[in-house]
Tab-separated table of C-alpha atoms in Angstrom:
chain	number	residue	atom	x	y	z
A	1	UNK	CA	-5.875	-77.956	7.701
A	2	UNK	CA	-6.521	-75.006	10.128
A	3	UNK	CA	-3.016	-73.716	9.524
A	4	UNK	CA	-3.468	-73.348	5.820
A	5	UNK	CA	-6.858	-71.658	6.242
A	6	UNK	CA	-6.779	-67.943	5.115
A	7	UNK	CA	-8.233	-65.626	7.728
A	8	UNK	CA	-11.208	-63.604	6.679
A	9	UNK	CA	-10.858	-59.819	6.626
A	10	UNK	CA	-13.042	-58.013	9.103
A	11	UNK	CA	-16.080	-56.528	7.538
A	12	UNK	CA	-19.598	-55.349	7.789
A	13	UNK	CA	-22.828	-56.753	6.684
A	14	UNK	CA	-24.922	-54.679	4.486
A	15	UNK	CA	-28.422	-56.083	3.569
A	16	UNK	CA	-27.367	-59.490	4.571
A	17	UNK	CA	-24.057	-59.413	2.504
A	18	UNK	CA	-20.843	-59.402	4.063
A	19	UNK	CA	-18.549	-56.501	2.464
A	20	UNK	CA	-14.847	-55.776	3.032
A	21	UNK	CA	-13.959	-52.758	5.038
A	22	UNK	CA	-12.606	-50.903	2.045
A	23	UNK	CA	-15.771	-51.400	0.139
A	24	UNK	CA	-17.834	-50.339	3.096
A	25	UNK	CA	-15.901	-46.914	3.247
A	26	UNK	CA	-16.497	-46.446	-0.522
A	27	UNK	CA	-20.149	-47.075	-0.189
A	28	UNK	CA	-20.363	-44.595	2.597
A	29	UNK	CA	-18.617	-42.000	0.674
A	30	UNK	CA	-20.808	-42.507	-2.256
A	31	UNK	CA	-23.866	-42.274	-0.059
A	32	UNK	CA	-22.617	-39.024	1.372
A	33	UNK	CA	-21.801	-37.490	-1.993
A	34	UNK	CA	-25.307	-38.524	-3.206
A	35	UNK	CA	-26.877	-36.877	-0.288
A	36	UNK	CA	-24.945	-33.753	-0.900
A	37	UNK	CA	-25.773	-33.705	-4.568
A	38	UNK	CA	-29.418	-34.056	-3.737
A	39	UNK	CA	-29.340	-31.432	-1.106
A	40	UNK	CA	-27.386	-28.947	-3.140
A	41	UNK	CA	-30.103	-27.703	-5.415
A	42	UNK	CA	-32.364	-27.124	-2.567
A	43	UNK	CA	-29.849	-25.188	-0.639
A	44	UNK	CA	-28.712	-23.007	-3.610
A	45	UNK	CA	-32.130	-22.330	-5.033
A	46	UNK	CA	-33.342	-18.809	-3.871
A	47	UNK	CA	-36.709	-18.463	-2.016
A	48	UNK	CA	-39.584	-16.898	-4.025
A	49	UNK	CA	-39.266	-13.777	-2.177
A	50	UNK	CA	-35.610	-13.643	-3.160
A	51	UNK	CA	-36.539	-14.315	-6.798
A	52	UNK	CA	-39.109	-11.494	-6.672
A	53	UNK	CA	-36.547	-9.007	-5.175
A	54	UNK	CA	-33.908	-10.120	-7.686
A	55	UNK	CA	-36.373	-9.431	-10.635
A	56	UNK	CA	-37.626	-6.259	-9.245
A	57	UNK	CA	-34.010	-5.196	-8.873
A	58	UNK	CA	-33.252	-6.050	-12.371
A	59	UNK	CA	-36.064	-4.137	-13.699
A	60	UNK	CA	-35.049	-1.084	-11.664
A	61	UNK	CA	-31.389	-1.330	-12.947
A	62	UNK	CA	-32.901	-1.714	-16.551
A	63	UNK	CA	-35.042	1.436	-15.971
A	64	UNK	CA	-31.902	3.281	-14.624
A	65	UNK	CA	-30.018	2.127	-17.601
A	66	UNK	CA	-32.950	3.150	-19.826
A	67	UNK	CA	-32.392	6.810	-18.362
A	68	UNK	CA	-28.761	6.650	-19.371
A	69	UNK	CA	-29.731	5.533	-22.758
A	70	UNK	CA	-32.286	8.330	-23.177
A	71	UNK	CA	-29.669	10.886	-21.850
A	72	UNK	CA	-27.111	9.676	-24.406
A	73	UNK	CA	-29.598	9.614	-27.238
A	74	UNK	CA	-30.652	13.184	-26.532
A	75	UNK	CA	-26.966	14.195	-26.282
A	76	UNK	CA	-26.232	12.548	-29.555
A	77	UNK	CA	-29.166	14.380	-31.347
A	78	UNK	CA	-27.810	17.689	-29.910
A	79	UNK	CA	-24.159	17.097	-30.891
A	80	UNK	CA	-25.148	15.828	-34.338
A	81	UNK	CA	-26.899	19.124	-35.023
A	82	UNK	CA	-23.866	20.948	-33.744
A	83	UNK	CA	-21.579	18.884	-36.139
A	84	UNK	CA	-23.872	19.563	-38.989
A	85	UNK	CA	-23.815	23.273	-38.381
A	86	UNK	CA	-19.996	23.268	-38.033
A	87	UNK	CA	-19.636	21.435	-41.269
A	88	UNK	CA	-21.976	23.717	-43.170
A	89	UNK	CA	-19.937	26.649	-41.913
A	90	UNK	CA	-16.688	25.007	-42.999
A	91	UNK	CA	-18.160	24.374	-46.452
A	92	UNK	CA	-19.117	28.028	-46.729
A	93	UNK	CA	-15.719	29.281	-45.484
A	94	UNK	CA	-13.946	26.935	-47.865
A	95	UNK	CA	-15.949	28.344	-50.701
A	96	UNK	CA	-14.921	31.821	-49.695
A	97	UNK	CA	-11.507	30.770	-49.297
A	98	UNK	CA	-11.550	29.441	-52.870
A	99	UNK	CA	-12.895	32.738	-54.177
A	100	UNK	CA	-10.179	34.693	-52.379
A	101	UNK	CA	-7.652	32.454	-53.919
A	102	UNK	CA	-8.904	33.087	-57.444
A	103	UNK	CA	-9.039	36.963	-56.706
A	104	UNK	CA	-5.252	36.590	-55.770
A	105	UNK	CA	-4.628	34.744	-58.971
A	106	UNK	CA	-6.322	37.365	-60.993
A	107	UNK	CA	-4.167	40.074	-59.422
A	108	UNK	CA	-0.985	38.075	-60.300
A	109	UNK	CA	-2.148	37.764	-63.812
A	110	UNK	CA	-2.887	41.410	-63.900
A	111	UNK	CA	0.672	42.218	-62.572
A	112	UNK	CA	2.114	39.951	-65.223
A	113	UNK	CA	0.262	41.675	-67.964
A	114	UNK	CA	1.212	45.150	-66.808
A	115	UNK	CA	4.942	44.352	-66.077
A	116	UNK	CA	4.820	42.183	-63.145
A	117	UNK	CA	6.456	44.894	-60.819
A	118	UNK	CA	5.672	48.421	-59.570
A	119	UNK	CA	6.821	51.368	-61.880
A	120	UNK	CA	10.343	52.370	-61.413
A	121	UNK	CA	12.839	54.571	-63.374
A	122	UNK	CA	13.148	51.985	-66.043
A	123	UNK	CA	9.476	52.071	-66.517
A	124	UNK	CA	9.605	55.789	-66.848
A	125	UNK	CA	12.456	55.615	-69.501
A	126	UNK	CA	10.493	52.999	-71.471
A	127	UNK	CA	7.235	55.032	-71.354
A	128	UNK	CA	6.252	56.801	-74.468
A	129	UNK	CA	5.213	59.807	-72.659
A	130	UNK	CA	5.154	61.085	-69.074
A	131	UNK	CA	1.344	60.447	-69.186
A	132	UNK	CA	1.900	56.826	-69.814
A	133	UNK	CA	4.152	56.624	-66.865
A	134	UNK	CA	1.633	58.399	-64.689
A	135	UNK	CA	-1.061	56.029	-65.835
A	136	UNK	CA	0.947	52.801	-65.159
A	137	UNK	CA	1.926	54.219	-61.667
A	138	UNK	CA	-1.736	54.814	-60.672
A	139	UNK	CA	-2.756	51.314	-62.025
A	140	UNK	CA	-0.087	49.451	-60.213
A	141	UNK	CA	-0.764	51.359	-56.983
A	142	UNK	CA	-4.538	50.319	-57.087
A	143	UNK	CA	-3.475	46.864	-57.774
A	144	UNK	CA	-1.033	46.749	-54.779
A	145	UNK	CA	-3.468	48.137	-52.389
A	146	UNK	CA	-6.290	45.949	-53.546
A	147	UNK	CA	-4.006	42.910	-53.705
A	148	UNK	CA	-2.931	43.587	-50.086
A	149	UNK	CA	-6.457	43.639	-48.973
A	150	UNK	CA	-7.105	40.495	-50.742
A	151	UNK	CA	-4.235	38.747	-49.126
A	152	UNK	CA	-5.156	40.009	-45.771
A	153	UNK	CA	-8.774	38.563	-46.349
A	154	UNK	CA	-7.393	35.370	-47.622
A	155	UNK	CA	-5.126	34.946	-44.440
A	156	UNK	CA	-7.976	35.864	-42.209
A	157	UNK	CA	-10.308	33.472	-43.924
A	158	UNK	CA	-7.887	30.792	-44.007
A	159	UNK	CA	-7.362	31.051	-40.184
A	160	UNK	CA	-10.994	31.055	-39.475
A	161	UNK	CA	-11.615	28.164	-41.670
A	162	UNK	CA	-8.848	26.154	-39.985
A	163	UNK	CA	-10.356	26.912	-36.655
A	164	UNK	CA	-13.743	25.730	-37.676
A	165	UNK	CA	-12.336	22.541	-39.007
A	166	UNK	CA	-10.805	21.889	-35.845
A	167	UNK	CA	-14.051	22.412	-33.904
A	168	UNK	CA	-15.820	20.275	-36.409
A	169	UNK	CA	-13.225	17.427	-35.834
A	170	UNK	CA	-13.397	17.735	-32.099
A	171	UNK	CA	-17.215	17.686	-32.154
A	172	UNK	CA	-17.182	14.581	-34.582
A	173	UNK	CA	-14.968	12.870	-31.904
A	174	UNK	CA	-17.249	13.817	-29.094
A	175	UNK	CA	-20.235	12.411	-31.153
A	176	UNK	CA	-18.497	9.135	-31.705
A	177	UNK	CA	-17.814	8.779	-28.007
A	178	UNK	CA	-21.531	9.595	-27.123
A	179	UNK	CA	-22.668	7.168	-29.712
A	180	UNK	CA	-20.421	4.510	-28.014
A	181	UNK	CA	-22.031	5.581	-24.670
A	182	UNK	CA	-25.478	4.908	-26.396
A	183	UNK	CA	-24.517	1.696	-27.513
A	184	UNK	CA	-23.352	0.632	-24.049
A	185	UNK	CA	-26.479	1.749	-22.331
A	186	UNK	CA	-28.546	-0.048	-24.880
A	187	UNK	CA	-26.685	-3.272	-24.244
A	188	UNK	CA	-27.082	-2.661	-20.543
A	189	UNK	CA	-30.763	-2.383	-20.718
A	190	UNK	CA	-31.058	-5.533	-22.879
A	191	UNK	CA	-29.017	-7.563	-20.555
A	192	UNK	CA	-30.845	-6.663	-17.458
A	193	UNK	CA	-34.236	-7.355	-19.168
A	194	UNK	CA	-32.834	-10.727	-20.469
A	195	UNK	CA	-31.722	-11.701	-17.025
A	196	UNK	CA	-35.018	-10.902	-15.388
A	197	UNK	CA	-36.881	-12.858	-18.126
A	198	UNK	CA	-34.606	-15.848	-17.692
A	199	UNK	CA	-35.212	-15.847	-13.832
A	200	UNK	CA	-39.049	-15.725	-14.419
A	201	UNK	CA	-38.800	-18.453	-16.888
A	202	UNK	CA	-37.250	-20.835	-14.573
A	203	UNK	CA	-40.123	-20.667	-12.078
A	204	UNK	CA	-42.595	-23.498	-12.007
A	205	UNK	CA	-46.326	-23.094	-12.501
A	206	UNK	CA	-46.906	-23.261	-8.825
A	207	UNK	CA	-44.119	-20.666	-8.041
A	208	UNK	CA	-45.565	-18.327	-10.505
A	209	UNK	CA	-48.858	-18.691	-8.799
A	210	UNK	CA	-47.368	-17.778	-5.496
A	211	UNK	CA	-45.435	-14.947	-6.946
A	212	UNK	CA	-48.768	-13.546	-8.175
A	213	UNK	CA	-50.317	-14.049	-4.816
A	214	UNK	CA	-47.308	-12.115	-3.228
A	215	UNK	CA	-47.793	-9.337	-5.695
A	216	UNK	CA	-51.490	-9.035	-4.913
A	217	UNK	CA	-50.743	-8.828	-1.209
A	218	UNK	CA	-48.239	-6.042	-1.936
A	219	UNK	CA	-50.873	-4.207	-4.077
A	220	UNK	CA	-53.426	-4.366	-1.353
A	221	UNK	CA	-50.981	-3.035	1.148
A	222	UNK	CA	-50.177	-0.146	-1.126
A	223	UNK	CA	-53.887	0.548	-1.714
A	224	UNK	CA	-54.517	0.837	1.993
A	225	UNK	CA	-51.555	3.145	2.401
A	226	UNK	CA	-52.905	5.267	-0.361
A	227	UNK	CA	-56.330	5.460	1.312
A	228	UNK	CA	-54.627	6.645	4.579
A	229	UNK	CA	-52.752	9.395	2.683
A	230	UNK	CA	-55.954	10.380	0.872
A	231	UNK	CA	-57.712	10.828	4.287
A	232	UNK	CA	-54.845	12.809	5.613
A	233	UNK	CA	-54.807	15.196	2.621
A	234	UNK	CA	-58.652	15.591	2.637
A	235	UNK	CA	-58.479	16.613	6.196
A	236	UNK	CA	-55.665	19.084	5.752
A	237	UNK	CA	-57.410	20.599	2.878
A	238	UNK	CA	-60.638	20.955	4.816
A	239	UNK	CA	-58.636	22.614	7.656
A	240	UNK	CA	-57.098	25.022	5.152
A	241	UNK	CA	-60.391	26.016	3.660
A	242	UNK	CA	-61.966	26.595	7.064
A	243	UNK	CA	-59.028	28.758	8.106
A	244	UNK	CA	-59.014	30.875	4.857
A	245	UNK	CA	-62.778	30.978	4.176
A	246	UNK	CA	-63.246	34.740	5.165
A	247	UNK	CA	-60.176	35.762	3.336
A	248	UNK	CA	-59.256	36.150	-0.286
A	249	UNK	CA	-55.936	34.255	-0.566
A	250	UNK	CA	-53.346	35.565	-3.106
A	251	UNK	CA	-52.239	32.006	-3.669
A	252	UNK	CA	-55.767	30.987	-5.061
A	253	UNK	CA	-54.947	32.446	-8.483
A	254	UNK	CA	-51.739	30.566	-8.515
A	255	UNK	CA	-53.273	27.300	-7.396
A	256	UNK	CA	-55.956	27.801	-10.050
A	257	UNK	CA	-53.423	28.395	-12.756
A	258	UNK	CA	-51.467	25.121	-11.748
A	259	UNK	CA	-54.737	23.259	-11.490
A	260	UNK	CA	-55.688	24.293	-15.007
A	261	UNK	CA	-52.480	23.050	-16.495
A	262	UNK	CA	-52.466	19.822	-14.346
A	263	UNK	CA	-55.963	19.108	-15.561
A	264	UNK	CA	-54.681	18.960	-19.140
A	265	UNK	CA	-51.581	16.896	-18.271
A	266	UNK	CA	-54.096	14.354	-16.324
A	267	UNK	CA	-56.510	14.213	-19.246
A	268	UNK	CA	-53.671	13.267	-21.576
A	269	UNK	CA	-52.111	10.735	-19.297
A	270	UNK	CA	-55.493	9.065	-18.583
A	271	UNK	CA	-55.895	8.595	-22.240
A	272	UNK	CA	-52.606	6.614	-22.543
A	273	UNK	CA	-53.792	3.830	-20.001
A	274	UNK	CA	-53.341	0.499	-21.458
A	275	UNK	CA	-50.510	1.420	-23.662
A	276	UNK	CA	-47.245	-0.670	-23.384
A	277	UNK	CA	-44.150	0.197	-21.453
A	278	UNK	CA	-41.218	0.293	-23.919
A	279	UNK	CA	-37.791	1.395	-22.822
A	280	UNK	CA	-36.707	4.598	-24.644
A	281	UNK	CA	-40.203	5.355	-25.930
A	282	UNK	CA	-41.920	8.751	-25.930
A	283	UNK	CA	-45.278	7.959	-27.416
A	284	UNK	CA	-47.769	8.033	-29.000
A	285	UNK	CA	-48.118	4.293	-29.105
A	286	UNK	CA	-45.893	3.335	-26.136
A	287	UNK	CA	-43.778	5.048	-23.432
A	288	UNK	CA	-41.137	4.548	-20.815
A	289	UNK	CA	-41.916	6.347	-17.287
A	290	UNK	CA	-40.191	9.654	-18.057
A	291	UNK	CA	-41.314	9.650	-21.708
A	292	UNK	CA	-45.019	9.516	-20.350
A	293	UNK	CA	-44.598	12.370	-17.772
A	294	UNK	CA	-42.738	14.418	-20.446
A	295	UNK	CA	-45.499	13.793	-22.988
A	296	UNK	CA	-48.144	14.488	-20.453
A	297	UNK	CA	-46.978	17.966	-19.303
A	298	UNK	CA	-46.083	18.830	-22.936
A	299	UNK	CA	-49.891	18.543	-23.566
A	300	UNK	CA	-50.255	21.246	-20.882
A	301	UNK	CA	-47.822	23.432	-22.599
A	302	UNK	CA	-44.876	22.621	-20.183
A	303	UNK	CA	-41.599	21.393	-21.513
A	304	UNK	CA	-39.985	18.946	-19.180
A	305	UNK	CA	-36.436	17.418	-19.658
A	306	UNK	CA	-36.231	13.867	-21.085
A	307	UNK	CA	-34.895	11.964	-18.205
A	308	UNK	CA	-36.046	11.418	-14.598
A	309	UNK	CA	-32.773	12.897	-12.949
A	310	UNK	CA	-33.320	16.081	-14.914
A	311	UNK	CA	-37.071	16.151	-14.407
A	312	UNK	CA	-36.711	16.068	-10.582
A	313	UNK	CA	-35.023	19.451	-10.940
A	314	UNK	CA	-37.540	20.960	-13.198
A	315	UNK	CA	-39.840	22.392	-10.674
A	316	UNK	CA	-40.466	22.906	-6.998
A	317	UNK	CA	-40.166	20.116	-4.464
A	318	UNK	CA	-43.190	19.734	-2.192
A	319	UNK	CA	-44.009	17.396	0.739
A	320	UNK	CA	-45.836	14.198	0.072
A	321	UNK	CA	-48.624	15.422	2.334
A	322	UNK	CA	-48.878	18.498	0.062
A	323	UNK	CA	-48.914	16.701	-3.222
A	324	UNK	CA	-51.545	17.787	-5.714
A	325	UNK	CA	-52.896	16.153	-8.872
A	326	UNK	CA	-50.332	16.651	-11.755
A	327	UNK	CA	-47.218	16.520	-9.466
A	328	UNK	CA	-44.411	14.366	-10.347
A	329	UNK	CA	-43.564	11.504	-7.961
A	330	UNK	CA	-40.074	10.105	-8.103
A	331	UNK	CA	-38.765	6.841	-6.721
A	332	UNK	CA	-35.678	5.297	-5.498
A	333	UNK	CA	-32.308	6.828	-4.441
A	334	UNK	CA	-30.981	6.844	-8.060
A	335	UNK	CA	-34.360	8.593	-9.186
A	336	UNK	CA	-34.856	5.914	-11.688
A	337	UNK	CA	-38.686	6.044	-11.825
A	338	UNK	CA	-41.406	8.692	-12.064
A	339	UNK	CA	-45.244	8.798	-12.034
A	340	UNK	CA	-47.930	11.415	-12.390
A	341	UNK	CA	-49.884	12.032	-9.113
A	342	UNK	CA	-53.584	12.002	-9.640
A	343	UNK	CA	-54.684	12.383	-6.061
A	344	UNK	CA	-55.817	10.201	-3.237
A	345	UNK	CA	-52.415	8.503	-3.010
A	346	UNK	CA	-52.607	7.203	-6.508
A	347	UNK	CA	-50.693	7.988	-9.748
A	348	UNK	CA	-50.668	6.912	-13.399
A	349	UNK	CA	-47.244	5.608	-14.567
A	350	UNK	CA	-45.484	3.334	-17.130
A	351	UNK	CA	-44.331	0.722	-14.594
A	352	UNK	CA	-41.673	-1.565	-16.318
A	353	UNK	CA	-41.038	-3.836	-19.352
A	354	UNK	CA	-43.941	-6.259	-20.015
A	355	UNK	CA	-46.342	-4.068	-18.210
A	356	UNK	CA	-48.930	-1.367	-19.439
A	357	UNK	CA	-49.519	2.273	-18.413
A	358	UNK	CA	-51.848	2.082	-15.436
A	359	UNK	CA	-53.309	3.560	-12.350
A	360	UNK	CA	-51.506	2.540	-9.244
A	361	UNK	CA	-50.670	3.471	-5.652
A	362	UNK	CA	-47.585	5.563	-4.990
A	363	UNK	CA	-46.720	3.048	-2.264
A	364	UNK	CA	-46.545	0.160	-4.959
A	365	UNK	CA	-42.929	-0.608	-3.864
A	366	UNK	CA	-43.301	0.586	-0.230
A	367	UNK	CA	-43.128	3.982	1.480
A	368	UNK	CA	-39.283	4.018	1.440
A	369	UNK	CA	-39.209	3.645	-2.291
A	370	UNK	CA	-40.613	7.335	-2.726
A	371	UNK	CA	-37.881	9.879	-3.220
A	372	UNK	CA	-39.554	13.164	-3.656
A	373	UNK	CA	-42.604	15.048	-5.109
A	374	UNK	CA	-42.101	17.798	-7.583
A	375	UNK	CA	-44.542	20.433	-8.899
A	376	UNK	CA	-43.317	21.207	-12.522
A	377	UNK	CA	-45.338	24.393	-13.280
């Protein structure tokens, strides 16, 4: 009997059940895969700090794209005016060309009526009297000279009109390309904002609360840094006043003039607090960052360019320690953000999409984020 008994395969016991070796291997693989699958989301999911950084980066990229959009929009408006001017000029020249053509036609008709050619011997023989020949000669001479002048005017006008048409055609092509750039810049802004919103929407309520706590800590640190700058500036100002008290400084009048203009800009910008950030907006109901600073200084009678990377060149660069109320504070290496300094390390700015014009420390994103300070007037 023993010789006919089949040998049992070597196996292992799992939970009291004997399993074949192959099945054991399979179960082990499944268990490992299951563990990997469960661990993957935890490993791949970014930390809250990383989410915050990515969202901030997306907003910054959107703001940079907004400046590109604003520049393309401004360029489009300028080119459209140029194209309209050229087309008006072409229309006027075409009208003059038609008038010259009609004048040439009238000369041709006059020649036909008077014999279609200049007087010659045959004309003299056909003339009734020598006086008739003389009259015809004088008439044809005048017609020939006038006709020559008309032809010259026509050729000149035709050449000028063709040149203007070519300029208009080139300007139209440039305008089309700029409009394409405008469309691309707009799409880039929208995509960056959509990406940021999507990242924030995926956070749990607990994560959002933690994110808010991190933001609060960041603001408190920025406020402390602003207070330090305010103390430094106050001490420096006191030292200057003590050193120059006995003298009349020639710079006093200049400082006073700037302070007067800055006061108007500051009064304007304070009145905008609470209005929403909207990319591409220049007021009066909403603003983006450079739209706000442009509008503020316009209220003081100073015209600033539209975008941040042009505004940064529209004045005198000063050190942060010498910053005065009304100065423009620029941020990041790509100069993608700007705020209006109000003193004591604080500014008023239009921060980002979803936020409102507000007063905030210039250190809101850390000291390293500050690019430069510019006095625009």
